[in-house]
């Protein structure tokens, strides 16, 4: 299971998303992408992400399970969509 978190410096709700990612690091591989960088923007474009914070959940074969765009899901929402 992989979790990709998309954030940017001046985003008021991004710290909440990054904190949630820290909580999930013991249960899944968590990657963080700053959309103000070239690599972060490229990754965001791949998932059609145009707002932050956003979160992508992938299975072990990189198949998309769920995307939240422009919001931070609650931990319970993530657990409902995954088996972690």
mmCIF file of N, CA and C in Angstrom:
data_model
loop_
_atom_site.group_PDB
_atom_site.id
_atom_site.type_symbol
_atom_site.label_atom_id
_atom_site.label_comp_id
_atom_site.label_asym_id
_atom_site.label_seq_id
_atom_site.Cartn_x
_atom_site.Cartn_y
_atom_site.Cartn_z
ATOM 1 N N UNK A 1 0.839 -1.176 0.000
ATOM 2 C CA UNK A 1 0.000 0.000 0.000
ATOM 3 C C UNK A 1 0.884 1.239 0.000
ATOM 4 N N UNK A 2 0.521 2.206 -0.844
ATOM 5 C CA UNK A 2 1.251 3.467 -0.922
ATOM 6 C C UNK A 2 0.272 4.621 -0.761
ATOM 7 N N UNK A 3 0.737 5.662 -0.122
ATOM 8 C CA UNK A 3 -0.047 6.883 0.045
ATOM 9 C C UNK A 3 0.802 8.038 -0.464
ATOM 10 N N UNK A 4 0.235 8.802 -1.392
ATOM 11 C CA UNK A 4 0.928 9.967 -1.933
ATOM 12 C C UNK A 4 0.188 11.212 -1.477
ATOM 13 N N UNK A 5 0.918 12.111 -0.847
ATOM 14 C CA UNK A 5 0.330 13.352 -0.335
ATOM 15 C C UNK A 5 0.908 14.523 -1.116
ATOM 16 N N UNK A 6 0.011 15.328 -1.665
ATOM 17 C CA UNK A 6 0.395 16.490 -2.459
ATOM 18 C C UNK A 6 0.110 17.746 -1.653
ATOM 19 N N UNK A 7 1.112 18.607 -1.547
ATOM 20 C CA UNK A 7 1.016 19.787 -0.696
ATOM 21 C C UNK A 7 1.774 20.943 -1.347
ATOM 22 N N UNK A 8 1.605 22.133 -0.780
ATOM 23 C CA UNK A 8 2.412 23.283 -1.170
ATOM 24 C C UNK A 8 2.568 24.218 0.014
ATOM 25 N N UNK A 9 3.579 25.054 -0.060
ATOM 26 C CA UNK A 9 4.003 25.870 1.074
ATOM 27 C C UNK A 9 2.896 26.749 1.651
ATOM 28 N N UNK A 10 2.158 27.449 0.840
ATOM 29 C CA UNK A 10 1.172 28.412 1.329
ATOM 30 C C UNK A 10 -0.233 27.841 1.477
ATOM 31 N N UNK A 11 -0.357 26.553 1.542
ATOM 32 C CA UNK A 11 -1.652 25.879 1.668
ATOM 33 C C UNK A 11 -2.033 25.795 3.155
ATOM 34 N N UNK A 12 -3.156 26.392 3.552
ATOM 35 C CA UNK A 12 -3.503 26.409 4.974
ATOM 36 C C UNK A 12 -3.884 25.046 5.553
ATOM 37 N N UNK A 13 -4.334 24.115 4.702
ATOM 38 C CA UNK A 13 -4.769 22.807 5.210
ATOM 39 C C UNK A 13 -3.734 21.702 4.974
ATOM 40 N N UNK A 14 -2.629 22.039 4.327
ATOM 41 C CA UNK A 14 -1.611 21.028 4.037
ATOM 42 C C UNK A 14 -0.894 20.482 5.276
ATOM 43 N N UNK A 15 -0.625 21.283 6.306
ATOM 44 C CA UNK A 15 -0.003 20.692 7.500
ATOM 45 C C UNK A 15 -0.838 19.553 8.092
ATOM 46 N N UNK A 16 -2.142 19.682 8.056
ATOM 47 C CA UNK A 16 -3.020 18.615 8.546
ATOM 48 C C UNK A 16 -2.819 17.342 7.724
ATOM 49 N N UNK A 17 -2.724 17.475 6.409
ATOM 50 C CA UNK A 17 -2.515 16.312 5.540
ATOM 51 C C UNK A 17 -1.155 15.671 5.808
ATOM 52 N N UNK A 18 -0.128 16.498 5.981
ATOM 53 C CA UNK A 18 1.203 15.964 6.253
ATOM 54 C C UNK A 18 1.255 15.274 7.616
ATOM 55 N N UNK A 19 0.562 15.807 8.604
ATOM 56 C CA UNK A 19 0.497 15.160 9.921
ATOM 57 C C UNK A 19 -0.206 13.815 9.830
ATOM 58 N N UNK A 20 -1.261 13.739 9.040
ATOM 59 C CA UNK A 20 -1.953 12.468 8.833
ATOM 60 C C UNK A 20 -1.005 11.468 8.176
ATOM 61 N N UNK A 21 -0.230 11.928 7.212
ATOM 62 C CA UNK A 21 0.757 11.059 6.576
ATOM 63 C C UNK A 21 1.752 10.508 7.577
ATOM 64 N N UNK A 22 2.215 11.341 8.491
ATOM 65 C CA UNK A 22 3.153 10.878 9.528
ATOM 66 C C UNK A 22 2.530 9.768 10.373
ATOM 67 N N UNK A 23 1.234 9.891 10.664
ATOM 68 C CA UNK A 23 0.543 8.852 11.441
ATOM 69 C C UNK A 23 0.490 7.532 10.677
ATOM 70 N N UNK A 24 0.425 7.608 9.352
ATOM 71 C CA UNK A 24 0.258 6.413 8.530
ATOM 72 C C UNK A 24 1.575 5.768 8.112
ATOM 73 N N UNK A 25 2.699 6.415 8.389
ATOM 74 C CA UNK A 25 3.993 5.901 7.943
ATOM 75 C C UNK A 25 4.338 4.537 8.530
ATOM 76 N N UNK A 26 3.788 4.193 9.669
ATOM 77 C CA UNK A 26 4.060 2.882 10.270
ATOM 78 C C UNK A 26 3.266 1.776 9.587
ATOM 79 N N UNK A 27 2.220 2.161 8.846
ATOM 80 C CA UNK A 27 1.328 1.178 8.239
ATOM 81 C C UNK A 27 1.437 1.101 6.724
ATOM 82 N N UNK A 28 1.995 2.123 6.105
ATOM 83 C CA UNK A 28 2.064 2.175 4.646
ATOM 84 C C UNK A 28 3.255 3.025 4.224
ATOM 85 N N UNK A 29 3.660 2.863 2.972
ATOM 86 C CA UNK A 29 4.698 3.728 2.405
ATOM 87 C C UNK A 29 4.049 5.068 2.069
ATOM 88 N N UNK A 30 4.539 6.140 2.661
ATOM 89 C CA UNK A 30 3.970 7.472 2.439
ATOM 90 C C UNK A 30 5.001 8.324 1.708
ATOM 91 N N UNK A 31 4.558 8.940 0.617
ATOM 92 C CA UNK A 31 5.410 9.835 -0.160
ATOM 93 C C UNK A 31 4.776 11.217 -0.161
ATOM 94 N N UNK A 32 5.618 12.237 -0.109
ATOM 95 C CA UNK A 32 5.149 13.624 -0.071
ATOM 96 C C UNK A 32 5.635 14.343 -1.323
ATOM 97 N N UNK A 33 4.746 15.099 -1.960
ATOM 98 C CA UNK A 33 5.079 15.822 -3.180
ATOM 99 C C UNK A 33 4.703 17.287 -3.034
ATOM 100 N N UNK A 34 5.702 18.142 -3.116
ATOM 101 C CA UNK A 34 5.497 19.590 -3.099
ATOM 102 C C UNK A 34 5.166 20.004 -4.530
ATOM 103 N N UNK A 35 3.939 20.439 -4.782
ATOM 104 C CA UNK A 35 3.524 20.770 -6.146
ATOM 105 C C UNK A 35 4.156 22.058 -6.663
ATOM 106 N N UNK A 36 4.912 22.754 -5.826
ATOM 107 C CA UNK A 36 5.650 23.929 -6.277
ATOM 108 C C UNK A 36 7.001 23.552 -6.890
ATOM 109 N N UNK A 37 7.324 22.258 -6.903
ATOM 110 C CA UNK A 37 8.549 21.784 -7.542
ATOM 111 C C UNK A 37 8.183 21.098 -8.853
ATOM 112 N N UNK A 38 9.147 20.984 -9.753
ATOM 113 C CA UNK A 38 8.897 20.345 -11.043
ATOM 114 C C UNK A 38 8.434 18.903 -10.860
ATOM 115 N N UNK A 39 9.158 18.133 -10.035
ATOM 116 C CA UNK A 39 8.806 16.723 -9.836
ATOM 117 C C UNK A 39 7.445 16.568 -9.170
ATOM 118 N N UNK A 40 7.164 17.416 -8.185
ATOM 119 C CA UNK A 40 5.875 17.351 -7.505
ATOM 120 C C UNK A 40 4.725 17.685 -8.429
ATOM 121 N N UNK A 41 4.910 18.703 -9.266
ATOM 122 C CA UNK A 41 3.872 19.092 -10.214
ATOM 123 C C UNK A 41 3.656 18.016 -11.270
ATOM 124 N N UNK A 42 4.732 17.383 -11.714
ATOM 125 C CA UNK A 42 4.613 16.302 -12.691
ATOM 126 C C UNK A 42 3.816 15.139 -12.112
ATOM 127 N N UNK A 43 4.116 14.769 -10.887
ATOM 128 C CA UNK A 43 3.385 13.671 -10.235
ATOM 129 C C UNK A 43 1.922 14.054 -10.040
ATOM 130 N N UNK A 44 1.658 15.286 -9.631
ATOM 131 C CA UNK A 44 0.281 15.753 -9.450
ATOM 132 C C UNK A 44 -0.474 15.728 -10.771
ATOM 133 N N UNK A 45 0.179 16.123 -11.847
ATOM 134 C CA UNK A 45 -0.463 16.122 -13.165
ATOM 135 C C UNK A 45 -0.864 14.712 -13.578
ATOM 136 N N UNK A 46 -0.031 13.738 -13.251
ATOM 137 C CA UNK A 46 -0.332 12.346 -13.583
ATOM 138 C C UNK A 46 -1.664 11.906 -12.970
ATOM 139 N N UNK A 47 -1.956 12.377 -11.770
ATOM 140 C CA UNK A 47 -3.193 12.015 -11.074
ATOM 141 C C UNK A 47 -4.282 13.080 -11.225
ATOM 142 N N UNK A 48 -4.081 14.042 -12.110
ATOM 143 C CA UNK A 48 -5.056 15.104 -12.374
ATOM 144 C C UNK A 48 -5.387 15.889 -11.105
ATOM 145 N N UNK A 49 -4.361 16.175 -10.332
ATOM 146 C CA UNK A 49 -4.526 16.928 -9.088
ATOM 147 C C UNK A 49 -4.225 18.397 -9.364
ATOM 148 N N UNK A 50 -5.196 19.249 -9.055
ATOM 149 C CA UNK A 50 -5.047 20.682 -9.310
ATOM 150 C C UNK A 50 -5.196 21.515 -8.046
ATOM 151 N N UNK A 51 -5.416 20.872 -6.906
ATOM 152 C CA UNK A 51 -5.553 21.610 -5.650
ATOM 153 C C UNK A 51 -4.897 20.827 -4.523
ATOM 154 N N UNK A 52 -4.533 21.566 -3.487
ATOM 155 C CA UNK A 52 -3.899 20.938 -2.332
ATOM 156 C C UNK A 52 -4.679 21.292 -1.077
ATOM 157 N N UNK A 53 -4.614 20.409 -0.089
ATOM 158 C CA UNK A 53 -3.927 19.126 -0.096
ATOM 159 C C UNK A 53 -4.724 18.096 -0.890
ATOM 160 N N UNK A 54 -4.032 17.118 -1.405
ATOM 161 C CA UNK A 54 -4.672 15.988 -2.072
ATOM 162 C C UNK A 54 -3.933 14.727 -1.658
ATOM 163 N N UNK A 55 -4.649 13.609 -1.718
ATOM 164 C CA UNK A 55 -4.072 12.344 -1.287
ATOM 165 C C UNK A 55 -4.500 11.239 -2.244
ATOM 166 N N UNK A 56 -3.539 10.385 -2.611
ATOM 167 C CA UNK A 56 -3.788 9.246 -3.488
ATOM 168 C C UNK A 56 -3.413 7.983 -2.726
ATOM 169 N N UNK A 57 -4.300 6.994 -2.758
ATOM 170 C CA UNK A 57 -4.030 5.688 -2.154
ATOM 171 C C UNK A 57 -3.857 4.687 -3.290
ATOM 172 N N UNK A 58 -2.748 3.941 -3.258
ATOM 173 C CA UNK A 58 -2.446 2.934 -4.271
ATOM 174 C C UNK A 58 -2.243 1.585 -3.596
ATOM 175 N N UNK A 59 -2.575 0.509 -4.326
ATOM 176 C CA UNK A 59 -2.285 -0.817 -3.789
ATOM 177 C C UNK A 59 -0.824 -1.162 -4.090
ATOM 178 N N UNK A 60 -0.415 -2.373 -3.762
ATOM 179 C CA UNK A 60 0.987 -2.762 -3.919
ATOM 180 C C UNK A 60 1.430 -2.856 -5.376
ATOM 181 N N UNK A 61 0.465 -2.939 -6.305
ATOM 182 C CA UNK A 61 0.776 -2.970 -7.736
ATOM 183 C C UNK A 61 0.596 -1.598 -8.382
ATOM 184 N N UNK A 62 0.486 -0.557 -7.566
ATOM 185 C CA UNK A 62 0.300 0.831 -8.010
ATOM 186 C C UNK A 62 -1.041 1.085 -8.689
ATOM 187 N N UNK A 63 -2.026 0.242 -8.406
ATOM 188 C CA UNK A 63 -3.381 0.507 -8.880
ATOM 189 C C UNK A 63 -4.040 1.503 -7.936
ATOM 190 N N UNK A 64 -4.712 2.462 -8.509
ATOM 191 C CA UNK A 64 -5.370 3.507 -7.722
ATOM 192 C C UNK A 64 -6.565 2.935 -6.960
ATOM 193 N N UNK A 65 -6.596 3.187 -5.661
ATOM 194 C CA UNK A 65 -7.719 2.776 -4.824
ATOM 195 C C UNK A 65 -8.659 3.946 -4.593
ATOM 196 N N UNK A 66 -8.095 5.102 -4.249
ATOM 197 C CA UNK A 66 -8.927 6.265 -3.925
ATOM 198 C C UNK A 66 -8.096 7.532 -4.054
ATOM 199 N N UNK A 67 -8.757 8.620 -4.484
ATOM 200 C CA UNK A 67 -8.124 9.940 -4.520
ATOM 201 C C UNK A 67 -9.029 10.935 -3.816
ATOM 202 N N UNK A 68 -8.439 11.731 -2.955
ATOM 203 C CA UNK A 68 -9.122 12.882 -2.356
ATOM 204 C C UNK A 68 -8.423 14.112 -2.905
ATOM 205 N N UNK A 69 -9.148 14.953 -3.593
ATOM 206 C CA UNK A 69 -8.568 16.159 -4.190
ATOM 207 C C UNK A 69 -9.041 17.388 -3.426
ATOM 208 N N UNK A 70 -8.083 18.209 -3.011
ATOM 209 C CA UNK A 70 -8.419 19.469 -2.363
ATOM 210 C C UNK A 70 -8.955 19.341 -0.955
ATOM 211 N N UNK A 71 -8.689 18.202 -0.312
ATOM 212 C CA UNK A 71 -9.136 18.015 1.073
ATOM 213 C C UNK A 71 -8.277 16.969 1.758
ATOM 214 N N UNK A 72 -8.324 16.968 3.054
ATOM 215 C CA UNK A 72 -7.652 15.947 3.846
ATOM 216 C C UNK A 72 -8.713 15.005 4.387
ATOM 217 N N UNK A 73 -8.640 13.721 4.021
ATOM 218 C CA UNK A 73 -9.619 12.780 4.565
ATOM 219 C C UNK A 73 -9.347 12.517 6.041
ATOM 220 N N UNK A 74 -10.359 12.057 6.730
ATOM 221 C CA UNK A 74 -10.165 11.619 8.112
ATOM 222 C C UNK A 74 -9.513 10.235 8.086
ATOM 223 N N UNK A 75 -8.825 9.900 9.146
ATOM 224 C CA UNK A 75 -8.175 8.601 9.249
ATOM 225 C C UNK A 75 -9.189 7.478 9.043
ATOM 226 N N UNK A 76 -10.395 7.650 9.566
ATOM 227 C CA UNK A 76 -11.441 6.637 9.422
ATOM 228 C C UNK A 76 -11.819 6.440 7.954
ATOM 229 N N UNK A 77 -11.817 7.522 7.165
ATOM 230 C CA UNK A 77 -12.127 7.417 5.738
ATOM 231 C C UNK A 77 -11.063 6.595 5.015
ATOM 232 N N UNK A 78 -9.815 6.813 5.382
ATOM 233 C CA UNK A 78 -8.729 6.060 4.758
ATOM 234 C C UNK A 78 -8.846 4.589 5.119
ATOM 235 N N UNK A 79 -9.080 4.302 6.367
ATOM 236 C CA UNK A 79 -9.213 2.906 6.805
ATOM 237 C C UNK A 79 -10.398 2.217 6.127
ATOM 238 N N UNK A 80 -11.456 2.952 5.868
ATOM 239 C CA UNK A 80 -12.630 2.387 5.187
ATOM 240 C C UNK A 80 -12.289 1.966 3.757
ATOM 241 N N UNK A 81 -11.410 2.723 3.103
ATOM 242 C CA UNK A 81 -11.047 2.458 1.713
ATOM 243 C C UNK A 81 -9.923 1.442 1.572
ATOM 244 N N UNK A 82 -9.211 1.171 2.657
ATOM 245 C CA UNK A 82 -8.036 0.307 2.582
ATOM 246 C C UNK A 82 -8.123 -0.797 3.629
ATOM 247 N N UNK A 83 -7.106 -1.612 3.621
ATOM 248 C CA UNK A 83 -7.039 -2.692 4.610
ATOM 249 C C UNK A 83 -5.959 -2.424 5.646
ATOM 250 N N UNK A 84 -5.507 -1.167 5.764
ATOM 251 C CA UNK A 84 -4.462 -0.868 6.751
ATOM 252 C C UNK A 84 -5.086 -0.556 8.089
#
